[in-house]
Short mmCIF file of C-alpha atoms and ligand atoms in Angstrom, two decimals:
data_model
loop_
_atom_site.label_atom_id
_atom_site.label_comp_id
_atom_site.label_asym_id
_atom_site.label_seq_id
_atom_site.Cartn_x
_atom_site.Cartn_y
_atom_site.Cartn_z
CA MET A 1 0.00 0.00 0.00
CA ASN A 2 1.37 3.37 -1.02
CA LEU A 3 0.35 6.59 0.76
CA ALA A 4 1.65 10.14 0.51
CA ILE A 5 1.34 13.65 1.81
CA ILE A 6 1.35 16.53 -0.66
CA GLY A 7 2.02 20.19 0.16
CA HIS A 8 4.36 23.06 -0.62
CA PRO A 9 6.73 23.28 1.14
CA ILE A 10 6.60 19.82 2.66
CA GLY A 11 9.79 19.62 4.75
CA HIS A 12 8.03 20.85 7.90
CA THR A 13 5.35 18.16 7.97
CA LEU A 14 5.07 16.01 11.09
CA SER A 15 2.68 13.51 9.54
CA PRO A 16 5.27 11.05 8.15
CA ALA A 17 6.67 10.38 11.64
CA MET A 18 3.34 9.30 13.06
CA GLN A 19 1.89 7.63 9.96
CA LYS A 20 5.04 5.56 9.38
CA ALA A 21 5.03 4.49 13.04
CA ALA A 22 1.37 3.46 12.83
CA LEU A 23 1.86 1.65 9.51
CA ALA A 24 4.90 -0.22 10.83
CA GLU A 25 2.62 -1.80 13.46
CA LYS A 26 -0.09 -3.09 11.13
CA PHE A 27 1.09 -2.72 7.51
CA PRO A 28 4.88 -3.09 7.63
CA THR A 29 5.33 -3.03 3.84
CA ALA A 30 3.30 0.16 3.35
CA GLU A 31 4.99 3.40 2.31
CA TYR A 32 4.06 6.97 3.31
CA ILE A 33 5.92 9.50 1.17
CA PRO A 34 6.09 13.30 1.54
CA ILE A 35 5.95 14.95 -1.90
CA ASP A 36 6.51 18.65 -2.56
CA ILE A 37 3.89 19.77 -5.09
CA PRO A 38 3.94 23.42 -6.18
CA PRO A 39 0.47 24.91 -6.77
CA GLY A 40 0.65 24.71 -10.59
CA LYS A 41 1.28 20.96 -10.43
CA LEU A 42 -1.62 20.00 -8.20
CA VAL A 43 -3.83 18.43 -10.86
CA VAL A 44 -0.91 16.46 -12.32
CA ALA A 45 -0.02 15.23 -8.84
CA VAL A 46 -3.56 14.14 -7.99
CA GLU A 47 -3.95 12.31 -11.31
CA GLY A 48 -0.49 10.80 -10.93
CA LEU A 49 -1.10 9.45 -7.44
CA LYS A 50 -4.43 8.04 -8.57
CA ASN A 51 -3.00 6.38 -11.69
CA LEU A 52 -0.04 5.00 -9.79
CA GLY A 53 -2.52 3.24 -7.53
CA PHE A 54 -1.76 5.12 -4.31
CA ARG A 55 -4.38 4.11 -1.73
CA GLY A 56 -4.61 7.72 -0.62
CA PHE A 57 -2.81 10.82 0.53
CA ASN A 58 -2.87 13.65 3.03
CA VAL A 59 -3.14 17.18 1.73
CA THR A 60 -1.56 20.14 3.46
CA ILE A 61 -0.95 23.86 2.85
CA PRO A 62 -1.53 25.34 0.27
CA HIS A 63 -3.66 22.67 -1.44
CA LYS A 64 -6.43 21.88 1.06
CA THR A 65 -9.12 23.88 -0.74
CA ASN A 66 -7.93 23.69 -4.34
CA VAL A 67 -7.66 19.91 -4.31
CA MET A 68 -11.45 19.60 -3.91
CA GLN A 69 -12.11 20.40 -7.58
CA PHE A 70 -10.04 17.39 -8.69
CA LEU A 71 -11.90 14.82 -6.56
CA ASP A 72 -14.91 12.69 -7.51
CA GLU A 73 -16.61 13.20 -4.16
CA VAL A 74 -16.18 15.31 -1.05
CA ASP A 75 -17.45 14.19 2.35
CA PRO A 76 -20.05 16.54 4.01
CA ASP A 77 -17.71 17.67 6.84
CA ALA A 78 -15.01 18.64 4.33
CA LYS A 79 -17.59 20.43 2.16
CA ILE A 80 -18.80 22.54 5.08
CA ILE A 81 -15.26 23.31 6.23
CA GLY A 82 -14.20 24.00 2.65
CA ALA A 83 -10.97 22.01 2.95
CA VAL A 84 -9.79 18.44 2.44
CA ASN A 85 -6.84 16.98 4.35
CA THR A 86 -7.29 13.31 3.43
CA VAL A 87 -8.01 11.66 0.09
CA VAL A 88 -8.97 8.00 -0.35
CA ASN A 89 -8.56 6.26 -3.69
CA ASN A 90 -11.16 3.53 -4.19
CA GLY A 91 -10.22 1.89 -7.47
CA GLY A 92 -9.66 5.21 -9.24
CA ARG A 93 -12.49 7.09 -7.53
CA LEU A 94 -11.14 9.82 -5.23
CA THR A 95 -13.03 10.92 -2.11
CA GLY A 96 -11.92 13.85 0.06
CA TYR A 97 -12.34 14.07 3.83
CA ASN A 98 -11.45 16.52 6.57
CA THR A 99 -10.33 14.71 9.73
CA ASP A 100 -9.67 17.89 11.77
CA VAL A 101 -13.16 17.81 13.32
CA ILE A 102 -12.53 14.37 14.79
CA GLY A 103 -9.05 15.48 15.87
CA PHE A 104 -10.35 18.64 17.53
CA LEU A 105 -13.09 16.77 19.39
CA ALA A 106 -10.60 14.18 20.64
CA GLY A 107 -8.53 16.98 22.17
CA LEU A 108 -11.50 18.13 24.27
CA GLU A 109 -10.96 15.24 26.69
CA ASN A 110 -14.10 15.14 28.87
CA PHE A 111 -15.40 18.61 28.05
CA ASN A 112 -18.99 18.47 26.82
CA VAL A 113 -19.63 21.04 24.08
CA THR A 114 -23.42 20.61 23.98
CA ASP A 115 -25.17 23.73 25.36
CA SER A 116 -21.87 25.36 26.29
CA ASN A 117 -20.82 28.94 25.66
CA ALA A 118 -17.76 28.63 23.46
CA VAL A 119 -15.27 31.38 22.69
CA MET A 120 -12.78 31.07 19.85
CA LEU A 121 -9.81 33.29 19.02
CA GLY A 122 -8.94 33.56 15.31
CA ALA A 123 -10.88 32.85 12.14
CA GLY A 124 -8.43 31.19 9.73
CA GLY A 125 -8.27 27.68 8.27
CA ALA A 126 -8.18 25.71 11.53
CA ALA A 127 -10.98 27.88 12.91
CA ARG A 128 -13.35 26.59 10.22
CA ALA A 129 -12.96 23.00 11.45
CA VAL A 130 -13.28 24.11 15.08
CA LEU A 131 -16.38 26.15 14.32
CA TRP A 132 -18.02 23.24 12.51
CA ALA A 133 -17.15 20.85 15.37
CA LEU A 134 -18.74 23.27 17.88
CA CYS A 135 -21.85 23.65 15.70
CA LYS A 136 -22.10 19.89 15.18
CA ARG A 137 -21.94 19.26 18.92
CA LYS A 138 -24.57 21.98 19.44
CA ALA A 139 -22.75 24.62 21.45
CA LYS A 140 -25.31 27.16 22.77
CA ARG A 141 -23.38 30.19 21.55
CA ILE A 142 -20.06 30.60 19.75
CA SER A 143 -18.27 33.94 20.09
CA ILE A 144 -15.30 34.56 17.83
CA GLY A 145 -12.70 37.13 18.92
CA VAL A 146 -10.29 38.40 16.26
CA ARG A 147 -8.10 41.30 15.20
CA ASN A 148 -10.08 41.83 11.98
CA ALA A 149 -13.80 41.49 12.64
CA LEU A 150 -14.84 42.26 9.06
CA LYS A 151 -12.80 39.33 7.75
CA ALA A 152 -14.11 37.00 10.45
CA GLN A 153 -17.71 37.99 9.73
CA LYS A 154 -17.37 36.14 6.41
CA LEU A 155 -16.63 32.93 8.34
CA ALA A 156 -19.58 33.55 10.69
CA ASP A 157 -21.86 34.19 7.67
CA ASP A 158 -20.81 30.90 6.07
CA PHE A 159 -21.99 29.09 9.23
CA LYS A 160 -24.97 31.27 10.13
CA ASP A 161 -27.56 28.53 9.55
CA LEU A 162 -25.59 25.99 11.56
CA GLY A 163 -25.29 27.68 14.97
CA THR A 164 -25.51 30.89 17.01
CA ILE A 165 -22.32 32.68 16.07
CA GLU A 166 -21.12 36.20 16.78
CA VAL A 167 -17.93 38.07 15.96
CA PHE A 168 -16.07 40.66 18.07
CA HIS A 169 -12.88 42.58 17.89
CA TRP A 170 -11.03 40.92 20.75
CA GLU A 171 -10.35 44.25 22.45
CA ASP A 172 -14.07 45.17 22.38
CA GLN A 173 -15.48 45.47 25.92
CA ASN A 174 -18.46 43.29 24.98
CA PHE A 175 -16.00 40.51 24.23
CA ASP A 176 -14.93 40.60 27.90
CA ASP A 177 -18.52 39.72 28.82
CA ARG A 178 -18.32 36.70 26.55
CA LEU A 179 -15.07 35.67 28.22
CA SER A 180 -16.69 35.91 31.64
CA GLU A 181 -19.49 33.58 30.47
CA ALA A 182 -17.28 31.14 28.55
CA ASP A 183 -17.29 27.42 29.32
CA ILE A 184 -14.48 26.87 26.84
CA LEU A 185 -11.89 29.18 25.27
CA ILE A 186 -10.01 27.99 22.19
CA ASN A 187 -7.00 29.63 20.57
CA THR A 188 -6.92 28.93 16.84
CA THR A 189 -4.37 31.66 16.03
CA PRO A 190 -0.64 30.92 15.70
CA LEU A 191 0.15 33.51 18.40
CA GLY A 192 2.65 31.91 20.78
CA MET A 193 3.84 29.21 18.39
CA SER A 194 7.60 28.48 18.35
CA PRO A 195 9.82 30.39 17.87
CA HIS A 196 7.62 33.34 18.95
CA ILE A 197 6.87 31.82 22.32
CA ASP A 198 6.47 35.17 24.12
CA ASN A 199 3.38 36.02 22.06
CA MET A 200 -0.18 35.32 23.00
CA PRO A 201 -3.60 36.59 21.91
CA PRO A 202 -4.16 40.05 23.46
CA ILE A 203 -6.90 39.10 25.89
CA ASP A 204 -6.98 39.37 29.66
CA LEU A 205 -7.38 35.83 30.94
CA ARG A 206 -8.39 37.19 34.35
CA LYS A 207 -11.70 38.16 32.69
CA LEU A 208 -12.36 34.51 31.85
CA ASN A 209 -14.96 32.44 33.71
CA GLN A 210 -12.92 30.62 36.35
CA THR A 211 -14.25 27.18 35.39
CA ALA A 212 -13.55 27.57 31.66
CA PHE A 213 -11.57 24.89 29.85
CA VAL A 214 -8.71 26.44 27.84
CA TYR A 215 -7.59 24.73 24.62
CA ASP A 216 -4.76 25.89 22.36
CA LEU A 217 -4.42 24.27 18.91
CA ILE A 218 -0.69 24.99 18.95
CA TYR A 219 1.55 21.99 19.73
CA THR A 220 5.00 23.68 19.78
CA PRO A 221 5.83 24.62 22.47
CA GLU A 222 3.98 22.02 24.49
CA LYS A 223 2.57 24.80 26.67
CA THR A 224 2.19 28.22 25.06
CA LYS A 225 2.29 31.40 27.11
CA PHE A 226 -1.51 31.42 26.70
CA LEU A 227 -1.80 27.95 28.29
CA LEU A 228 0.78 28.68 31.00
CA GLU A 229 -1.14 31.80 32.06
CA ALA A 230 -4.45 29.94 32.01
CA GLU A 231 -2.95 27.11 34.06
CA LYS A 232 -1.60 29.60 36.59
CA LEU A 233 -5.11 30.96 36.98
CA GLY A 234 -6.37 27.46 37.77
CA HIS A 235 -7.92 26.50 34.40
CA LYS A 236 -7.89 23.01 32.97
CA ILE A 237 -5.83 23.19 29.77
CA ALA A 238 -5.11 21.18 26.60
CA ASN A 239 -2.67 21.71 23.73
CA GLY A 240 -2.93 20.70 20.06
CA VAL A 241 -1.08 17.37 20.24
CA GLU A 242 -4.20 15.21 20.59
CA MET A 243 -5.85 17.00 17.66
CA LEU A 244 -2.80 16.36 15.53
CA VAL A 245 -2.59 12.70 16.51
CA PHE A 246 -6.30 11.94 16.15
CA GLN A 247 -6.69 13.68 12.79
CA GLY A 248 -3.84 11.43 11.63
CA ALA A 249 -5.40 8.34 13.22
CA GLU A 250 -8.64 9.05 11.38
CA SER A 251 -6.78 9.36 8.04
CA PHE A 252 -5.17 5.99 8.80
CA ARG A 253 -8.59 4.46 9.46
CA LEU A 254 -10.02 5.87 6.23
CA TRP A 255 -7.17 4.39 4.16
CA THR A 256 -6.80 1.04 5.88
CA GLY A 257 -10.20 0.31 7.42
CA GLU A 258 -8.39 -0.37 10.71
CA TYR A 259 -7.97 1.70 13.85
CA ALA A 260 -4.44 2.98 14.30
CA GLU A 261 -2.45 2.37 17.47
CA VAL A 262 -2.97 5.88 18.78
CA GLU A 263 -0.38 5.50 21.51
CA VAL A 264 2.25 4.59 18.89
CA MET A 265 1.32 7.63 16.84
CA ARG A 266 1.38 9.91 19.90
CA ARG A 267 4.82 8.64 20.94
CA ALA A 268 6.21 9.09 17.42
CA MET A 269 4.80 12.61 17.28
CA ILE A 270 6.17 13.61 20.67
CA ASP A 271 9.59 12.20 19.69
CA ARG A 272 9.51 14.18 16.46
CA LEU A 273 8.42 17.37 18.23
CA SER A 274 11.25 17.00 20.73
CA GLN A 275 13.73 17.06 17.82
CA LEU A 276 12.47 20.42 16.51
P1 NAP B 301 -4.40 30.62 9.35
O1 NAP B 301 -5.35 30.07 8.38
O2 NAP B 301 -3.26 31.45 8.88
O3 NAP B 301 -5.27 31.49 10.39
C1 NAP B 301 -4.69 32.16 11.46
C2 NAP B 301 -5.71 33.02 12.21
O4 NAP B 301 -4.97 33.68 13.23
C3 NAP B 301 -6.37 34.10 11.38
O5 NAP B 301 -7.63 34.43 11.94
C4 NAP B 301 -5.40 35.29 11.56
O6 NAP B 301 -6.01 36.55 11.48
C5 NAP B 301 -4.99 35.08 13.00
N1 NAP B 301 -3.66 35.64 13.21
C6 NAP B 301 -2.51 35.25 12.64
N2 NAP B 301 -1.47 36.01 13.06
C7 NAP B 301 -2.01 36.94 13.89
C8 NAP B 301 -1.47 38.02 14.64
N3 NAP B 301 -0.17 38.32 14.61
N4 NAP B 301 -2.31 38.76 15.39
C9 NAP B 301 -3.62 38.48 15.40
N5 NAP B 301 -4.20 37.46 14.73
C10 NAP B 301 -3.40 36.69 13.98
O7 NAP B 301 -3.73 29.49 10.24
P2 NAP B 301 -4.38 28.06 10.61
O8 NAP B 301 -4.05 27.08 9.58
O9 NAP B 301 -5.80 28.30 10.98
O10 NAP B 301 -3.50 27.65 11.90
C11 NAP B 301 -3.60 28.38 13.09
C12 NAP B 301 -2.85 27.66 14.22
O11 NAP B 301 -3.48 26.43 14.50
C13 NAP B 301 -1.39 27.33 13.91
O12 NAP B 301 -0.63 27.56 15.06
C14 NAP B 301 -1.42 25.86 13.60
O13 NAP B 301 -0.20 25.21 13.91
C15 NAP B 301 -2.53 25.38 14.51
N6 NAP B 301 -3.17 24.16 14.03
C16 NAP B 301 -3.08 23.05 14.80
C17 NAP B 301 -3.68 21.88 14.39
C18 NAP B 301 -3.58 20.65 15.24
O14 NAP B 301 -3.80 19.56 14.71
N7 NAP B 301 -3.27 20.78 16.51
C19 NAP B 301 -4.37 21.84 13.16
C20 NAP B 301 -4.44 23.00 12.40
C21 NAP B 301 -3.83 24.16 12.84
P3 NAP B 301 -6.17 37.34 10.07
O15 NAP B 301 -7.25 36.59 9.35
O16 NAP B 301 -6.53 38.70 10.51
O17 NAP B 301 -4.83 37.23 9.39
#
């Protein structure tokens, strides 16, 4: 079985470490190959992988949206999110999936989204998967805090029939009220990601409801400044490692029909992260 990940650039990708580790357990002869595909070559790459009989491939930046036009079918989650990160080749018929929703939900541990007041920071690519996961699990209200409210309103409009969603500039005083009522606060911005570890979203965590669960999608460093401050204030916290591992485990399941050894994938990922 041949698998791949396509993106541009591709050197940064962490997926090969965990997919190869998971494959070695159950499909020792399988290959998982990172391939650098510049934007102009996307259609050739997709056709090539299909015709070479690859069982499937992951898709990363900048191809997650553009790849959709070259597929035979796109799963409903991926359609709503507007991005595909996993493609399965069934005898020449390509289907696209987005496994970030499953990954995000796995990272919630025991937090129950249903009827919660959720607050998100950022409105980029990852935010679309988070927003759809929160809508799917029927959050009562989703408040999005951003630096550019006009831009984020477009995201909220795309999801307006799927949940109760509002957008704020994150320095707006009304946003502080949302923080004080939040059951969960999620950072989907890259603020605080290595090497800029002294950054964090410009919000005052002391305004946050004391029982709120604080989740940062970033996985390097293990604890961002945002998470360290939240932890100091007594909040339960989670980083992005589980999301990363479980989105990969779901890709594995889609390709192979078998559940991956998640612990093996997590260990491989943590090893790889420690080398960065
Ligand atoms: P993206 O599409 O570039 O979106 C980033 C968002 O953050 C946008 O809303 C952007 O605002 C905002 N932002 C960026 N820099 C900012 C700054 N200096 N000040 C204020 N706002 C800023 O990125 P993404 O793909 O969504 O990824 C975001 C983060 O999530 C990254 O750290 C990534 O590693 C992480 N992530 C983790 C996982 C996981 O599996 N754990 C999966 C996906 C992503 P504008 O729109 O105004 O530019």
